[in-house]
CSV table of C-alpha atoms in Angstrom, one decimal:
chain,number,residue,atom,x,y,z
A,1,MET,CA,33.6,43.9,6.6
A,2,SER,CA,33.8,40.1,5.7
A,3,PHE,CA,30.8,37.9,5.4
A,4,SER,CA,31.6,36.1,8.6
A,5,ASN,CA,32.0,39.3,10.5
A,6,ASN,CA,28.6,40.4,9.2
A,7,ASN,CA,27.2,37.2,10.6
A,8,ILE,CA,28.7,37.8,14.0
A,9,VAL,CA,27.4,41.3,14.2
A,10,GLU,CA,23.8,40.1,13.2
A,11,ASP,CA,24.0,37.3,15.8
A,12,GLU,CA,25.1,39.7,18.6
A,13,TYR,CA,22.3,42.2,17.6
A,14,GLU,CA,19.7,39.3,17.7
A,15,LYS,CA,20.9,38.3,21.1
A,16,PHE,CA,20.7,41.8,22.4
A,17,ILE,CA,17.2,42.2,21.1
A,18,ARG,CA,16.2,38.9,22.7
A,19,ARG,CA,17.7,40.0,26.1
A,20,MET,CA,15.8,43.3,25.9
A,21,ASN,CA,12.5,41.6,24.7
A,22,PRO,CA,12.6,38.0,25.8
A,23,PRO,CA,10.0,35.6,24.3
A,24,ARG,CA,7.0,34.9,26.5
A,25,VAL,CA,5.0,31.7,26.3
A,26,VAL,CA,1.6,31.1,27.9
A,27,ILE,CA,0.1,27.7,28.0
A,28,ASP,CA,-3.6,27.6,28.8
A,29,ASN,CA,-5.5,24.3,29.5
A,30,GLU,CA,-8.5,26.0,31.1
A,31,SER,CA,-10.0,28.4,28.6
A,32,CYS,CA,-11.1,25.8,26.0
A,33,LYS,CA,-12.8,22.4,26.6
A,34,ASN,CA,-11.0,20.3,24.0
A,35,VAL,CA,-7.7,22.0,23.1
A,36,THR,CA,-4.6,23.4,24.7
A,37,VAL,CA,-4.0,27.1,23.9
A,38,ILE,CA,-0.4,28.1,23.4
A,39,GLN,CA,0.4,31.8,23.0
A,40,VAL,CA,3.9,33.0,22.0
A,41,ASP,CA,5.0,36.6,22.2
A,42,SER,CA,8.4,37.8,21.1
A,43,ALA,CA,10.5,40.4,19.3
A,44,ASN,CA,9.9,39.8,15.5
A,45,ARG,CA,12.4,38.4,13.1
A,46,HIS,CA,12.4,36.6,9.8
A,47,GLY,CA,11.7,32.8,10.4
A,48,ILE,CA,10.5,33.0,13.9
A,49,LEU,CA,7.1,31.7,12.9
A,50,LEU,CA,8.7,28.6,11.3
A,51,ASP,CA,10.8,28.0,14.4
A,52,VAL,CA,7.6,27.9,16.6
A,53,VAL,CA,5.7,25.7,14.2
A,54,GLN,CA,8.8,23.4,14.0
A,55,VAL,CA,8.8,22.8,17.8
A,56,LEU,CA,5.1,22.0,17.8
A,57,THR,CA,5.5,19.7,14.8
A,58,ASP,CA,8.4,17.8,16.2
A,59,LEU,CA,6.3,17.0,19.3
A,60,ASN,CA,3.7,15.5,16.9
A,61,LEU,CA,1.1,18.0,18.1
A,62,VAL,CA,-1.9,18.7,15.9
A,63,VAL,CA,-2.7,22.4,15.3
A,64,ARG,CA,-6.5,22.8,15.1
A,65,LYS,CA,-6.5,26.6,14.8
A,66,ALA,CA,-3.8,29.3,14.7
A,67,TYR,CA,-3.9,33.1,14.7
A,68,ILE,CA,-0.7,34.9,13.5
A,69,SER,CA,0.2,38.6,13.8
A,70,SER,CA,3.8,39.8,13.3
A,71,ASP,CA,3.4,43.3,11.8
A,72,GLY,CA,6.0,45.7,13.0
A,73,GLY,CA,8.6,44.7,15.5
A,74,TRP,CA,6.5,42.3,17.6
A,75,PHE,CA,5.5,38.7,17.0
A,76,MET,CA,2.3,37.2,18.5
A,77,ASP,CA,0.9,33.8,17.7
A,78,VAL,CA,-1.9,31.7,19.2
A,79,PHE,CA,-2.2,28.0,18.6
A,80,ASN,CA,-5.0,25.6,19.6
A,81,VAL,CA,-3.4,22.2,19.8
A,82,THR,CA,-4.2,18.6,20.7
A,83,ASP,CA,-2.2,15.4,20.7
A,84,GLN,CA,-2.8,12.9,17.8
A,85,ASP,CA,-5.8,11.4,19.6
A,86,GLY,CA,-7.5,14.7,19.8
A,87,ASN,CA,-6.8,15.2,23.5
A,88,LYS,CA,-5.4,18.2,25.4
A,89,ILE,CA,-1.7,18.4,26.2
A,90,LEU,CA,-1.5,17.4,29.8
A,91,ASP,CA,2.0,15.8,30.0
A,92,ASP,CA,4.1,18.0,32.2
A,93,GLY,CA,7.3,16.9,30.4
A,94,VAL,CA,5.8,18.0,27.0
A,95,LEU,CA,4.5,21.3,28.4
A,96,ASP,CA,7.9,22.0,30.1
A,97,PHE,CA,9.7,21.3,26.8
A,98,ILE,CA,7.5,23.8,25.0
A,99,GLN,CA,8.3,26.5,27.6
A,100,LYS,CA,12.0,25.8,27.4
A,101,SER,CA,12.1,25.5,23.6
A,102,LEU,CA,10.1,28.8,22.9
A,103,GLY,CA,10.6,30.8,26.1
A,104,PRO,CA,13.2,33.2,27.3
A,105,ASP,CA,16.0,30.5,27.6
A,106,SER,CA,15.5,29.2,24.0
A,107,CYS,CA,18.2,29.5,21.5
A,108,PHE,CA,16.6,28.2,18.2
A,109,ALA,CA,17.9,29.7,15.0
A,110,SER,CA,16.9,29.2,11.4
A,111,SER,CA,19.4,27.9,8.9
A,112,MET,CA,19.0,28.8,5.1
A,113,ARG,CA,21.7,26.4,4.0
A,114,ARG,CA,20.9,24.8,0.6
A,115,SER,CA,23.9,22.7,-0.2
A,116,VAL,CA,23.5,18.9,-0.6
A,117,ALA,CA,25.9,17.3,1.8
A,118,VAL,CA,27.5,14.6,3.8
A,119,THR,CA,27.7,15.9,7.4
A,120,SER,CA,29.6,14.4,10.3
A,121,THR,CA,28.7,14.6,14.0
A,122,MET,CA,30.1,12.6,16.9
A,123,ASP,CA,27.4,9.9,16.6
A,124,HIS,CA,26.6,9.6,12.9
A,125,THR,CA,27.3,11.0,9.4
A,126,SER,CA,24.4,12.6,7.6
A,127,ILE,CA,24.2,12.0,3.9
A,128,GLU,CA,22.0,14.1,1.7
A,129,LEU,CA,21.2,13.1,-1.8
A,130,ILE,CA,18.9,13.9,-4.6
A,131,GLY,CA,18.3,12.4,-8.1
A,132,SER,CA,15.7,10.9,-10.4
A,133,ASP,CA,13.2,8.6,-8.8
A,134,ARG,CA,12.9,5.0,-10.0
A,135,PRO,CA,11.9,1.6,-8.7
A,136,GLY,CA,14.6,0.0,-6.6
A,137,LEU,CA,16.5,3.3,-5.9
A,138,LEU,CA,16.3,3.0,-2.1
A,139,SER,CA,17.4,-0.7,-2.4
A,140,GLU,CA,20.5,0.3,-4.4
A,141,VAL,CA,21.5,3.1,-2.1
A,142,SER,CA,21.1,1.0,1.0
A,143,ALA,CA,23.1,-1.8,-0.7
A,144,VAL,CA,26.0,0.6,-1.4
A,145,LEU,CA,26.0,1.7,2.3
A,146,THR,CA,26.0,-1.9,3.5
A,147,HIS,CA,28.8,-2.7,1.2
A,148,LEU,CA,30.8,0.2,2.6
A,149,LYS,CA,30.1,-1.1,6.1
A,150,CYS,CA,27.8,1.7,7.1
A,151,ASN,CA,24.8,1.2,9.3
A,152,VAL,CA,21.6,3.3,8.6
A,153,VAL,CA,20.6,4.8,11.9
A,154,ASN,CA,17.9,7.2,10.7
A,155,ALA,CA,16.6,8.1,7.2
A,156,GLU,CA,13.9,10.1,5.6
A,157,ILE,CA,13.2,9.6,1.9
A,158,TRP,CA,10.7,11.6,-0.2
A,159,THR,CA,9.7,11.3,-3.8
A,160,HIS,CA,7.7,13.8,-5.9
A,161,ASN,CA,7.2,14.6,-9.6
A,162,THR,CA,9.8,12.0,-10.8
A,163,ARG,CA,12.4,13.2,-8.2
A,164,ALA,CA,13.7,11.6,-5.0
A,165,ALA,CA,15.5,13.2,-2.1
A,166,GLY,CA,16.8,11.8,1.1
A,167,VAL,CA,18.6,12.5,4.3
A,168,ILE,CA,20.3,9.4,5.7
A,169,GLN,CA,22.2,9.2,8.9
A,170,VAL,CA,24.8,6.4,9.1
A,171,SER,CA,27.4,5.1,11.5
A,172,ASP,CA,30.6,3.2,10.8
A,173,GLU,CA,30.1,-0.5,11.4
A,174,GLU,CA,33.5,-0.9,13.0
A,175,THR,CA,33.4,2.1,15.4
A,176,GLY,CA,29.6,2.5,15.9
A,177,SER,CA,30.2,6.4,15.5
A,178,ALA,CA,30.4,8.8,12.7
A,179,VAL,CA,32.4,8.1,9.5
A,180,ILE,CA,35.4,10.2,9.8
A,181,ASP,CA,37.8,8.7,7.3
A,182,PRO,CA,38.2,11.2,4.4
A,183,GLU,CA,38.8,8.4,1.8
A,184,LYS,CA,35.7,6.6,2.9
A,185,LEU,CA,33.6,9.8,2.9
A,186,SER,CA,34.9,10.4,-0.7
A,187,LEU,CA,34.0,6.9,-1.8
A,188,ILE,CA,30.5,7.2,-0.3
A,189,ASN,CA,30.0,10.4,-2.3
A,190,GLN,CA,31.4,8.8,-5.5
A,191,LEU,CA,29.3,5.5,-5.4
A,192,LEU,CA,26.1,7.1,-4.3
A,193,SER,CA,26.3,9.8,-6.9
A,194,ASN,CA,26.7,7.0,-9.5
A,195,VAL,CA,23.7,5.2,-8.2
A,196,LEU,CA,21.6,8.4,-8.2
A,197,ARG,CA,22.7,9.4,-11.7
A,198,GLY,CA,21.8,6.0,-13.1
A,199,SER,CA,21.3,6.3,-16.9
A,200,SER,CA,19.5,9.7,-16.7
A,201,LYS,CA,21.5,12.7,-18.0
A,202,SER,CA,18.6,15.1,-18.1
A,203,ARG,CA,18.6,16.1,-14.5
A,204,GLU,CA,21.3,16.5,-11.9
A,205,ALA,CA,22.0,14.0,-9.2
A,206,LYS,CA,24.4,14.7,-6.4
A,207,THR,CA,25.9,14.2,-3.0
A,208,ALA,CA,28.5,16.6,-1.4
A,209,VAL,CA,30.2,17.5,1.9
A,210,ALA,CA,29.1,20.3,4.2
A,211,HIS,CA,29.6,21.3,7.7
A,212,THR,CA,26.2,22.3,9.2
A,213,VAL,CA,23.0,20.4,10.1
A,214,THR,CA,19.5,21.4,9.2
A,215,HIS,CA,16.1,20.0,10.5
A,216,THR,CA,15.5,17.0,8.3
A,217,ASP,CA,12.1,17.8,7.0
A,218,ARG,CA,13.1,21.4,6.2
A,219,ARG,CA,16.2,20.2,4.5
A,220,LEU,CA,14.1,17.9,2.2
A,221,HIS,CA,11.9,20.7,1.3
A,222,GLN,CA,14.9,22.9,0.5
A,223,MET,CA,16.5,20.2,-1.6
A,224,MET,CA,13.4,19.5,-3.6
A,225,PHE,CA,12.6,23.2,-4.0
A,226,ALA,CA,16.2,23.8,-5.2
A,227,ASP,CA,15.8,20.9,-7.6
A,228,ARG,CA,12.6,22.6,-9.0
A,229,ASP,CA,10.4,19.6,-8.4
A,230,TYR,CA,7.4,21.9,-8.5
A,231,GLU,CA,7.7,22.1,-12.3
A,232,ARG,CA,5.0,19.8,-13.6
A,233,PRO,CA,4.7,18.1,-16.9
A,234,SER,CA,2.2,19.9,-19.1
A,235,ASP,CA,-0.1,16.8,-19.3
A,236,ASP,CA,-0.3,16.3,-15.5
A,237,GLU,CA,-4.0,16.3,-14.7
A,238,ARG,CA,-3.9,15.1,-11.2
A,239,GLU,CA,-6.0,16.7,-8.6
A,240,ARG,CA,-4.2,19.5,-6.8
A,241,PRO,CA,-4.6,21.4,-3.6
A,242,GLN,CA,-6.5,24.7,-4.0
A,243,VAL,CA,-4.0,27.5,-3.7
A,244,ASN,CA,-4.7,31.1,-4.7
A,245,VAL,CA,-2.5,34.3,-4.4
A,246,VAL,CA,-4.1,37.8,-4.8
A,247,ASN,CA,-2.8,41.3,-4.0
A,248,TRP,CA,-4.9,43.1,-1.3
A,249,GLN,CA,-6.1,46.3,-2.8
A,250,ASN,CA,-4.9,49.5,-1.1
A,251,LYS,CA,-2.6,47.3,1.1
A,252,ASP,CA,1.0,46.2,0.6
A,253,TYR,CA,0.2,42.6,1.1
A,254,SER,CA,-0.4,39.5,-1.0
A,255,VAL,CA,-3.0,37.2,0.4
A,256,VAL,CA,-2.2,33.5,0.0
A,257,THR,CA,-5.1,31.1,0.6
A,258,ILE,CA,-4.9,27.3,0.8
A,259,ARG,CA,-7.6,24.6,0.9
A,260,CYS,CA,-6.8,20.9,1.0
A,261,LYS,CA,-7.3,17.7,2.9
A,262,ASP,CA,-5.9,18.1,6.4
A,263,ARG,CA,-3.0,15.9,7.4
A,264,PRO,CA,-0.2,16.0,10.0
A,265,LYS,CA,2.6,18.5,9.5
A,266,LEU,CA,0.7,20.5,6.8
A,267,LEU,CA,1.2,23.8,8.6
A,268,PHE,CA,5.0,23.2,8.9
A,269,ASP,CA,5.2,22.3,5.1
A,270,THR,CA,3.4,25.5,3.9
A,271,ILE,CA,5.2,27.9,6.4
A,272,CYS,CA,8.6,26.3,5.6
A,273,THR,CA,8.0,26.9,1.9
A,274,LEU,CA,7.0,30.5,2.2
A,275,ILE,CA,10.0,31.3,4.5
A,276,ASP,CA,12.5,29.5,2.2
A,277,MET,CA,11.0,31.4,-0.8
A,278,GLN,CA,11.9,34.6,1.2
A,279,TYR,CA,8.4,35.7,2.0
A,280,MET,CA,7.5,37.1,5.4
A,281,VAL,CA,4.2,36.2,7.0
A,282,PHE,CA,2.6,39.3,8.7
A,283,HIS,CA,-0.9,37.9,9.5
A,284,GLY,CA,-2.4,34.5,9.3
A,285,ASN,CA,-5.4,32.4,10.1
A,286,VAL,CA,-5.4,28.6,10.2
A,287,ASP,CA,-8.4,26.3,10.6
A,288,ALA,CA,-8.0,22.6,10.6
A,289,GLU,CA,-10.8,21.4,12.8
A,290,GLY,CA,-12.6,19.5,10.1
A,291,PRO,CA,-11.3,17.1,7.4
A,292,GLU,CA,-10.4,20.0,5.2
A,293,ALA,CA,-7.7,22.5,6.2
A,294,TYR,CA,-7.9,26.2,5.5
A,295,GLN,CA,-4.9,28.5,5.7
A,296,GLU,CA,-4.8,32.3,4.9
A,297,TYR,CA,-1.6,34.4,5.0
A,298,CYS,CA,-0.8,38.1,4.4
A,299,VAL,CA,2.7,38.1,3.0
A,300,ARG,CA,5.4,40.2,1.5
A,301,HIS,CA,8.7,39.3,-0.1
A,302,ILE,CA,11.7,40.3,2.1
A,303,ASP,CA,12.3,43.1,-0.4
A,304,GLY,CA,9.2,44.7,1.1
A,305,TYR,CA,6.9,44.2,-1.9
A,306,PRO,CA,3.9,42.0,-2.5
A,307,VAL,CA,3.8,39.6,-5.4
A,308,LYS,CA,4.8,41.7,-8.4
A,309,SER,CA,3.8,39.7,-11.5
A,310,ASP,CA,1.6,36.8,-12.7
A,311,ALA,CA,4.8,34.8,-13.2
A,312,GLU,CA,5.7,35.2,-9.5
A,313,ARG,CA,2.1,34.4,-8.5
A,314,GLN,CA,2.2,31.1,-10.5
A,315,ARG,CA,5.5,30.2,-9.0
A,316,VAL,CA,4.2,30.7,-5.4
A,317,ILE,CA,1.2,28.6,-6.2
A,318,GLN,CA,3.2,25.8,-7.8
A,319,CYS,CA,5.8,25.7,-4.9
A,320,LEU,CA,3.0,25.5,-2.3
A,321,GLU,CA,1.3,22.8,-4.2
A,322,ALA,CA,4.5,20.8,-4.3
A,323,ALA,CA,5.1,21.4,-0.7
A,324,ILE,CA,1.8,20.0,0.2
A,325,GLU,CA,2.1,17.0,-2.1
A,326,ARG,CA,5.6,15.8,-1.1
A,327,ARG,CA,4.3,14.3,2.2
A,328,VAL,CA,1.1,12.9,0.7
A,329,CYS,CA,1.9,9.3,-0.1
A,330,GLU,CA,0.3,7.1,-2.7
A,331,GLY,CA,0.5,3.5,-1.9
A,332,LEU,CA,0.3,0.9,0.9
A,333,LYS,CA,1.8,1.7,4.4
A,334,LEU,CA,4.0,-1.0,5.8
A,335,GLU,CA,5.6,-0.8,9.3
A,336,LEU,CA,8.6,-2.9,10.3
A,337,CYS,CA,9.9,-3.3,13.8
A,338,THR,CA,12.9,-5.6,14.8
A,339,THR,CA,16.3,-5.7,16.3
A,340,ASP,CA,18.5,-3.3,14.3
A,341,ARG,CA,21.7,-4.6,12.5
A,342,VAL,CA,23.9,-3.5,9.6
A,343,GLY,CA,22.3,-4.4,6.3
A,344,LEU,CA,18.7,-4.5,7.6
A,345,LEU,CA,17.4,-1.7,5.3
A,346,SER,CA,19.3,-3.2,2.3
A,347,ASP,CA,17.7,-6.6,2.9
A,348,VAL,CA,14.2,-5.3,3.3
A,349,THR,CA,14.2,-2.9,0.3
A,350,ARG,CA,15.8,-5.7,-1.9
A,351,ILE,CA,12.8,-7.9,-1.1
A,352,PHE,CA,10.5,-5.0,-2.0
A,353,ARG,CA,12.3,-4.6,-5.3
A,354,GLU,CA,12.4,-8.3,-6.2
A,355,ASN,CA,8.6,-8.2,-5.7
A,356,SER,CA,8.1,-5.3,-8.1
A,357,LEU,CA,7.3,-2.8,-5.3
A,358,ALA,CA,8.4,0.8,-5.5
A,359,VAL,CA,9.0,2.8,-2.3
A,360,THR,CA,7.4,6.2,-2.6
A,361,ARG,CA,8.4,7.4,0.9
A,362,ALA,CA,10.4,5.9,3.8
A,363,GLU,CA,11.0,6.8,7.5
A,364,VAL,CA,13.8,4.8,9.2
A,365,SER,CA,14.6,5.3,12.8
A,366,THR,CA,16.6,3.3,15.4
A,367,ARG,CA,15.5,3.4,19.0
A,368,ASP,CA,17.4,1.6,21.8
A,369,GLY,CA,18.8,-0.9,19.3
A,370,LYS,CA,15.5,-1.6,17.7
A,371,ALA,CA,14.7,-0.6,14.0
A,372,VAL,CA,11.3,1.1,13.6
A,373,ASN,CA,10.7,1.7,9.9
A,374,THR,CA,7.8,2.9,7.9
A,375,PHE,CA,7.5,2.4,4.1
A,376,TYR,CA,4.9,3.5,1.6
A,377,VAL,CA,4.9,1.2,-1.4
A,378,ARG,CA,3.1,0.9,-4.7
A,379,ASP,CA,3.3,-1.5,-7.6
A,380,ALA,CA,6.2,-0.6,-9.9
A,381,SER,CA,4.1,-1.0,-13.0
A,382,GLY,CA,1.3,1.1,-11.7
A,383,TYR,CA,-1.2,-1.6,-11.1
A,384,PRO,CA,-3.0,-2.0,-7.6
A,385,VAL,CA,-0.8,-3.6,-5.0
A,386,ASP,CA,-1.4,-7.4,-5.0
A,387,GLY,CA,-2.4,-8.6,-1.5
A,388,ASN,CA,-0.9,-12.0,-2.1
A,389,ILE,CA,2.5,-10.4,-2.9
A,390,ILE,CA,2.3,-8.5,0.3
A,391,GLU,CA,1.5,-11.6,2.3
A,392,SER,CA,4.4,-13.4,0.6
A,393,ILE,CA,6.8,-10.6,1.6
A,394,ARG,CA,5.5,-10.8,5.1
A,395,GLN,CA,6.1,-14.6,5.2
A,396,THR,CA,9.6,-13.9,4.0
A,397,ILE,CA,10.5,-11.1,6.4
A,398,GLY,CA,8.3,-12.3,9.4
A,399,GLN,CA,4.6,-11.6,9.9
A,400,THR,CA,5.1,-10.1,13.3
A,401,ILE,CA,8.0,-7.9,12.1
A,402,LEU,CA,6.3,-6.4,9.1
A,403,ARG,CA,2.8,-5.1,9.6
A,404,VAL,CA,0.3,-3.7,7.0
A,405,LYS,CA,-1.7,-0.5,7.6
A,406,GLY,CA,-4.9,-0.6,5.6
A,407,THR,CA,-5.8,-3.0,2.8
A,408,PRO,CA,-4.0,-3.1,-0.6
A,409,GLU,CA,-6.1,-1.7,-3.4
A,410,GLY,CA,-7.9,-4.5,-5.4
A,411,SER,CA,-6.4,-7.2,-3.2
A,412,ASN,CA,-7.9,-10.4,-2.1
A,413,GLN,CA,-8.5,-11.2,1.5
A,414,VAL,CA,-5.2,-11.4,3.2
A,415,PRO,CA,-4.7,-14.8,4.9
A,416,GLN,CA,-4.5,-15.0,8.7
A,417,GLU,CA,-1.1,-15.0,10.3
A,418,SER,CA,0.5,-18.4,10.3
A,419,PRO,CA,3.4,-19.6,12.4
A,420,ALA,CA,5.7,-19.9,9.3
A,421,ARG,CA,9.3,-19.0,10.1
A,422,SER,CA,11.1,-16.2,8.3
A,423,LEU,CA,13.2,-17.4,5.4
A,424,PHE,CA,15.9,-15.2,6.6
A,425,GLY,CA,16.4,-17.5,9.5
A,426,GLY,CA,18.5,-15.7,12.2
A,427,LEU,CA,18.6,-12.4,10.4
A,428,PHE,CA,15.1,-11.5,11.6
A,429,LYS,CA,13.6,-12.4,14.9
A,430,SER,CA,9.9,-13.3,15.1
A,431,ARG,CA,9.2,-11.1,18.0
A,432,SER,CA,7.5,-7.8,17.6
A,433,PHE,CA,8.9,-4.9,19.6
A,434,CYS,CA,6.3,-2.3,18.8
A,435,ASN,CA,2.6,-1.6,19.5
A,436,PHE,CA,1.0,-1.0,16.2
A,437,GLY,CA,-2.1,1.1,15.9
A,438,LEU,CA,-4.1,2.1,12.8
A,439,VAL,CA,-2.6,5.2,11.3
A,440,ARG,CA,-3.8,7.3,8.3
A,441,SER,CA,-1.8,6.4,5.2
A,442,TYR,CA,-1.3,10.0,4.2
A,443,SER,CA,0.4,11.0,7.5
């Protein structure tokens, strides 16, 4: 039987199991004073825990506690969740979405695809790239896309352990939809590969073409894991999360424990990594009610065995440490909000580069014609970010367009906003389209 036929049989079998044992979701806002309790019961399958966690994470819900049990053929998980302000979930639209996404009518499915790709849909083309990190890399990538008349609609860029990975969704400037010209797609691959490769020959840099789409955050984890970003230099003495793996005596489980500073999406990052490393979570306990998060999982590899060797144990520890660290950003958080246009990202990141700022992480999104972008920046030479440089950049871009979250390390008092006009003239408008609030810089 061919591989594709095997997939068809497995899909049909999974559908049959779901029809016989449909998922059940119970949302309880009465039992606990400060949290909403979400219980999910379903027939068990590899990856279902990640699917559930992914839905909650995409809704920006905060998991305060979780209890996991999926031993045998049945999966049961209980989550205590709040919104980002620590309140119960009372929005009927959100509650209905959870029911539809996780209940009997849901059709979520995990993808284990690992290829780096340029993927086209009707609305945009998704470009996946990975290479060596260096100051100005995002500026160079966005300049190439602007030169090729591609508008960046959404993007997520991560850097970790000297490597950079990104998923960038672009549209064609002329049509406003996906890039479909094969020659143009080939040129995008070629030029971006050249930029990513730079002068480094020691590690691979690539883009490619694929035909499926994966959840952006999961795809970034997969790309960096496949790129082995978890391999640290021997002289790296940075403080690390506390991760331990031991085999449970007289039981066929390995017990994984994690202690680290809590932050949004931490649960997704650790579960995603265990699943993509081909480990099944049978039992688990998560507690993130304080500033420190504690996670404990009983796992086996999909071959049915617990961790077999010290080398395997060390690899699990390293990969979980990397998964936790990828989203923790060193640097100053800047938020930009203005009318979207082709070349906006290229112009902004060029200004960062010209002022010796390196982007350690970026989140770019477009909503109703408005660009809403978040950048984490640090000084390219390793010195504390200079507050005067930040203020100069804000004067250039527009003070109501670019906002600072927190205070630059070692900076002087930042001057009050002045009515100075943007040096870009008509390229930026001096109106703010967003309501900015104080956000933790490690989110």
